Amino acid sequence: MRSNSWLLLPIAAFAIVAPAQAAETGNIRGKVVDDQGGPVPGATVTVSGPNIAGEVTTTTGADGTFQIIGLRPGVHEVHISMTNFAPMQIGVPVRLDETAYVPITMRVTGTAGEEMIVEETLPVIDTTRSALSTELTAEQLQNLPVGRSYQDAVNMLPGVHGRVNTEEGGPSTGNPSVRGEGEYGNNYLVDGISTRDPATKTFGTNVNFDAIQSIQTYTDGAPAEFGQATGMLVNVVTKSGGDEHHGSLSVFWNTDACFDDPDQPAADLPDSCKYRVLNLETGDEEQSAKQSYSNYEASGTAGGPIVKEKLWYFIALEAIKENIFFEAMDPSAPYDRMDGQGFVKLTWFPSADFTLQLQATGAGTWIDNYETSGLYTPEAQAKYKATDLSPILSGTFHPDPKTQIELKLSYLTSAIDVVPMSGDREAASFVDQDSGLHTGNYDAFDYNDRSRMGVSLQATRVIDDFAGDHRWKAGIEAWVLRDARELEYTGPSGEIAYVDPSTGEDGLDEYDGIQYFHDSKFPCDEEVDGAPNANCEGFQTYENVGEALDHQGNIMTAFLQNDWQPVKPLTLNLGVRVDREVLYQNAGNKVMDSIMPAPRLGLAWDITNDSKTVFTANVGRYFDLSGNTFAEWGDTRSAFIYKTYENDGKGNYFATNIQDPELNPLVYCTDTNLESWEDYLVENYGYDPADAADSIDLARKYCAEGLKPYHMDKIVLSLQREIVPLLAIGVRGILSKTSDIPEDVDIDYDTWVISNPPEKYRDYRALEFTLERKYDKRWSALVSYTLSESKGAMPGQFELSSGGQTGSNGDEVGVFLDDIADLAQREAFYEGGLGWLLDLLYGLGRSGYYDDNGNYVEGDDAGYYGYLPYHSFHSIKANGFYSFDFGTTVGLVYEFDSGHAWQKRGLVDGYGDYFAFPEGRGSRFMPAAHYIDIRVAHKIEFASTQAIELSLDMFNLPDLDTPITYFENDNENFGEVLYRQAPRAFRLGLRYTY
Amino acid sequence: MLWLLAGLACEDRLGFDAVSLYPTHGWVDGCTTVKMGGHGFTDDFSATLDGAAIEIDEDNPEVLPLDVGFEKWGRTPPGEHGFADYEATDGGESAKVTNAFYYEVCPGAPFVETVEAVDGTVTISGCGFDAASIDAYLVLKGGDPTKEKPFTDVGAVCGTAIVSFGTPGTPGVYELYLSIDGGDTLIPDPGCKEDTADTALDCPPPPVVTIKGGA
């Protein structure tokens, strides 16, 4: 009998090292009984399979049970042998982060006879966990009509709103909103390592589609080992090769129905081939152009043993040449894009219990003539380049089948550069104020670098002889997230003489870059005597006043969880996770130090005690990282002073807009910042020290609880039943609230503090029905109906950008609550005849304030709280495929969306943009939309292990063109169609596999 | 589960809610034109400020077909100086926004905010207009208001906030003077002299209105 001191193992690991990696493996547990139902102790259980080097062996305990953890997903052969019993063999599908239950009944033979192969289909429901997760297997990814990216594939899952880009309008960009948490609420992992962009909080890397073994997703109730997300956790598990050689070579041709017909009159095109462009001759926007695309893709993979059972390799390469036709663009400078991805993995088994893996992903995107709006002439075009490289080194130690220790080191780096096509630093850019046309040069060299460097250690241990069964897991990890940005504006440096219109005094400003504004009345195409043309309408200068932006986040995480089965039908999923995020601005200025304790409690009850019916309940708190960009707000906002000058008509320039980071910083609710801000008010704003102290005292009230990271609390109830072998139906209810979302609050006109106003929060609730049929070499299906609502004061993304951006990603600071709430202050405005000033801010919402008694009076959200852009009441998703005996496979992906919310956006005069919700957020709904995608493929097998497959994917088969985005701004365009469903598209593929 | 289902099903169609009232301030005399936004508005819509009814303008041309159900226009009732609560009701449902509107004391009696001439009628908006005692004088720009004949047919259009009278008939650019004492005192005072730039605010120019031909 083992010592119960193993119970201390996770605690020790928690204290000294660090796991916290998401699972890339699954588990098997089972019970061996004789034909009388009695337990068979001491039976030998051996697991082998294509993803295992050699074998894993254990023996059954006194009660006949056994467990093996840390198995890579796939179908494994399980052999059971015992003296006097006939040996048994059964195929067990191991799924990501699930525990497969294997009940075995052995028959007495007297002597060891021929091995009996059990054909029985095993239960498909994991009755030991309360989290809701879905695994997209290699078969599904291969046979369903989805885009060849993990970002597209996850759109098939219930609770995922990814068909429409509710941030920008139009089709998806690969960052879906999940369970009402917006496009920046998800965490994307590759082999358990987060690859999320530290600044934008979007996906940070692409993965070669043919290198994906399977995709595991958690939408609700994720255990403590998963974190740093309030939406979905996506874990992409890559292939590793194996003891057999396998590989593929594929070519694809993609095109949509509008492509390659440039001579067709736009008026004759279906609406789905049109989108809005600007007519440069008239300056009007028209729906008369088409955007269409065609691309060629080649992909190859190879994997197998270098030394059998010792060293495996897997390599994948992919190249995509994309042609997108934008009618608005100048034909002499067409959009030209190239994508490439590479992936390599080496897996070494130096001993039976130790595995070492080294893998690296590299990807790049190169685009010439990056600006597609038609508002950039060829000389003003930009070149775009994005590259990333992600090496990961991991070691896994399996001292026995019930123990796993894993160490990972990773470094992910990416760079995005947007620079002038001309490469010219000195040539200035010009913007026509009438049409928005850019000429002369691109306005800047923009270099962005992001990196994630991390180490993690994780330990798992099964203990099955102490108050029931336990599966402990513990881990710690540490990350350094960095994002740096260097901007270099084009145009000559120089100095400009200006006149202060209020004082009449002259001044001289230096600048390091310049962008000229002009319109038909003020031709501004050349300089005069080395100075800007006096007839120019105006120009914007850039003065470099600081270092390049360089923000850093230090993340530390620890978790401890236990799947405890005190009695057979009941499992408790207990866990706690603590993340700590420390954010630094330039110069090491710490703006946030958050400790985020997140308890998770789940219950899974195998109601019928046969692993076919499970009721679950799950309660948990989920934090997301604020992200490095959060440090940027209120920092310098940039390292530049921006000044916009206009000509007074007499050749005198005066500044009309100045963005000086020194003048308008935001103050984070930390003691350090508040104290420094008090000094700043005195030194730079001329405050009397007592008045400055009063301002800071008021700020401290808002900051009484410090600046907290936002978090979500969620309750999930579910019932799932396997009604026939491999097919399960389920129903689940989900309720969540996301609060403590930060916002900047104006407390005395000069001081804006970033705090956690209670007016900013989100709510989500859903009732969901599912039907899932697991793959069995013939077919699989996943069908869901979700009745849900997503409401909130901020969507967790930039607002729909038909002119209505809030200036933040919704989880950071924006224009919300910028109106003045304090009644005494408002009264002073009205009585002073300045009520019109308050009207300039009307519609932004008023933050709460402290009355004379020191009590907090909640503010007015001014209609900001309502249905969020990705909300739709009804969603149906059905996807599945069927393989016929004659080699043909048919796949279907269908989605019904009852129409997402939209609204009129009112003009906020004071900000000159459409930030208000006069009718309430989400007061209108888009028309219902159907998406029907079909895939037909035929495979011809030859030479026993080789095959050629010809496939045709048809997206939007009926060529539906339902509007998916309307113009929301309250002007003459209000209610017009901005985007429709993408037109019918095809993908023709040829694949050779061995 | 059932409570989730019931709650969601009930909200499958947006009900009534009143969200915005703009502008946020006006004279205690009332008659400020306000735009009310929200959703689920029907012909049954009504609204009040501190319990006094806002006069709904059902025919306001600003309400486009896409805005029906989402937007109403109206005129504020007279009110007490200070903040007032806005409450809207429709189909038995109501929504309230506290301190949504601020009633300002009329800065003069009378106080002209805007003046316009349309179809032979001059309309003056502002506050403090007692139609029974007020006289209006339209003087061709540059003329002497003390020598002109007053128009005495000023009539109330909306309480003491909007009054109107017929135009002189002759096209031109006119200056508007008012009197509440039969012409003894003109507002603004045509004899007001500007001594320095600092006192310029004490001598506001008279409002100007253009009378077009064909009226």
mmCIF file of C-alpha atoms in Angstrom, chain A residues 717-718 731-735 765-767 787-789 791 823 826-827 830-831 835-836 839 842 846 862-863 867 873-874 904 909 917-920 922-925 970 974-975, chain B residues 1 3-9 11-14 17 19-25 35-39 66-68 70-71 81-83 97-105:
data_model
loop_
_atom_site.group_PDB
_atom_site.id
_atom_site.type_symbol
_atom_site.label_atom_id
_atom_site.label_comp_id
_atom_site.label_asym_id
_atom_site.label_seq_id
_atom_site.Cartn_x
_atom_site.Cartn_y
_atom_site.Cartn_z
ATOM 1 C CA LEU A 717 -25.819 23.523 -14.304
ATOM 2 C CA SER A 718 -26.021 20.669 -16.774
ATOM 3 C CA VAL A 731 -29.162 20.546 -21.409
ATOM 4 C CA ARG A 732 -27.315 23.238 -19.534
ATOM 5 C CA GLY A 733 -28.018 26.553 -17.917
ATOM 6 C CA ILE A 734 -25.384 29.244 -17.626
ATOM 7 C CA LEU A 735 -25.436 32.457 -15.659
ATOM 8 C CA ARG A 765 -27.399 33.869 -19.263
ATOM 9 C CA ALA A 766 -28.225 30.982 -21.479
ATOM 10 C CA LEU A 767 -30.195 27.821 -21.781
ATOM 11 C CA LEU A 787 -31.204 30.610 -26.072
ATOM 12 C CA SER A 788 -29.191 33.390 -24.544
ATOM 13 C CA GLU A 789 -28.810 37.031 -23.806
ATOM 14 C CA LYS A 791 -26.185 42.484 -21.838
ATOM 15 C CA LEU A 823 -25.651 67.427 -9.108
ATOM 16 C CA ARG A 826 -24.174 70.304 -12.816
ATOM 17 C CA GLU A 827 -26.242 72.971 -11.112
ATOM 18 C CA TYR A 830 -26.653 75.526 -15.455
ATOM 19 C CA GLU A 831 -26.735 78.530 -13.191
ATOM 20 C CA GLY A 835 -25.768 74.205 -19.609
ATOM 21 C CA TRP A 836 -24.836 73.926 -23.273
ATOM 22 C CA ASP A 839 -25.220 69.024 -23.422
ATOM 23 C CA TYR A 842 -24.833 64.227 -23.153
ATOM 24 C CA ARG A 846 -22.425 59.878 -15.651
ATOM 25 C CA ALA A 862 -27.364 56.852 -20.308
ATOM 26 C CA GLY A 863 -28.467 53.791 -22.218
ATOM 27 C CA TYR A 867 -27.893 44.127 -25.513
ATOM 28 C CA PHE A 873 -31.460 35.402 -28.696
ATOM 29 C CA HIS A 874 -31.439 32.183 -30.688
ATOM 30 C CA LYS A 904 -28.633 54.024 -33.277
ATOM 31 C CA ASP A 909 -21.023 67.016 -29.900
ATOM 32 C CA PHE A 917 -27.020 55.364 -27.127
ATOM 33 C CA PRO A 918 -30.124 57.586 -27.149
ATOM 34 C CA GLU A 919 -32.452 54.639 -27.704
ATOM 35 C CA GLY A 920 -30.518 52.293 -25.447
ATOM 36 C CA GLY A 922 -28.990 46.954 -28.488
ATOM 37 C CA SER A 923 -32.492 48.309 -29.009
ATOM 38 C CA ARG A 924 -32.708 46.860 -32.525
ATOM 39 C CA PHE A 925 -31.945 43.463 -34.042
ATOM 40 C CA ASP A 970 -27.272 59.021 -36.437
ATOM 41 C CA PHE A 974 -28.260 55.575 -40.576
ATOM 42 C CA GLY A 975 -29.784 52.158 -41.209
ATOM 43 C CA MET B 1 -33.451 25.767 -15.752
ATOM 44 C CA TRP B 3 -36.359 30.255 -14.449
ATOM 45 C CA LEU B 4 -33.741 30.744 -17.128
ATOM 46 C CA LEU B 5 -36.120 29.650 -19.833
ATOM 47 C CA ALA B 6 -38.960 31.733 -18.524
ATOM 48 C CA GLY B 7 -36.825 34.801 -18.120
ATOM 49 C CA LEU B 8 -35.301 34.563 -21.557
ATOM 50 C CA ALA B 9 -38.529 33.806 -23.340
ATOM 51 C CA GLU B 11 -37.506 39.116 -23.157
ATOM 52 C CA ASP B 12 -37.479 37.758 -26.657
ATOM 53 C CA ARG B 13 -38.995 41.017 -27.783
ATOM 54 C CA LEU B 14 -37.865 44.340 -26.483
ATOM 55 C CA ASP B 17 -37.920 51.725 -21.999
ATOM 56 C CA VAL B 19 -33.555 56.240 -22.070
ATOM 57 C CA SER B 20 -32.815 59.800 -23.105
ATOM 58 C CA LEU B 21 -34.197 63.310 -22.882
ATOM 59 C CA TYR B 22 -32.354 66.028 -24.735
ATOM 60 C CA PRO B 23 -31.500 68.806 -24.138
ATOM 61 C CA THR B 24 -31.025 68.545 -20.422
ATOM 62 C CA HIS B 25 -32.135 72.037 -19.504
ATOM 63 C CA LYS B 35 -36.182 64.718 -28.036
ATOM 64 C CA MET B 36 -37.014 61.561 -26.147
ATOM 65 C CA GLY B 37 -35.297 58.308 -27.038
ATOM 66 C CA GLY B 38 -35.860 54.720 -26.068
ATOM 67 C CA HIS B 39 -37.598 51.699 -27.492
ATOM 68 C CA LEU B 66 -36.739 53.945 -39.051
ATOM 69 C CA ASP B 67 -37.189 55.930 -35.856
ATOM 70 C CA VAL B 68 -40.828 55.079 -35.246
ATOM 71 C CA PHE B 70 -37.676 54.659 -30.838
ATOM 72 C CA GLU B 71 -38.111 58.404 -30.767
ATOM 73 C CA HIS B 81 -36.492 76.101 -10.738
ATOM 74 C CA GLY B 82 -34.087 73.205 -10.333
ATOM 75 C CA PHE B 83 -33.816 69.565 -11.290
ATOM 76 C CA VAL B 97 -34.807 59.095 -14.936
ATOM 77 C CA THR B 98 -34.202 61.194 -11.866
ATOM 78 C CA ASN B 99 -32.796 64.702 -12.183
ATOM 79 C CA ALA B 100 -32.937 64.388 -15.942
ATOM 80 C CA PHE B 101 -33.825 67.993 -16.656
ATOM 81 C CA TYR B 102 -32.906 71.322 -15.145
ATOM 82 C CA TYR B 103 -35.319 74.230 -15.090
ATOM 83 C CA GLU B 104 -33.470 77.500 -15.356
ATOM 84 C CA VAL B 105 -34.817 80.826 -14.173
#
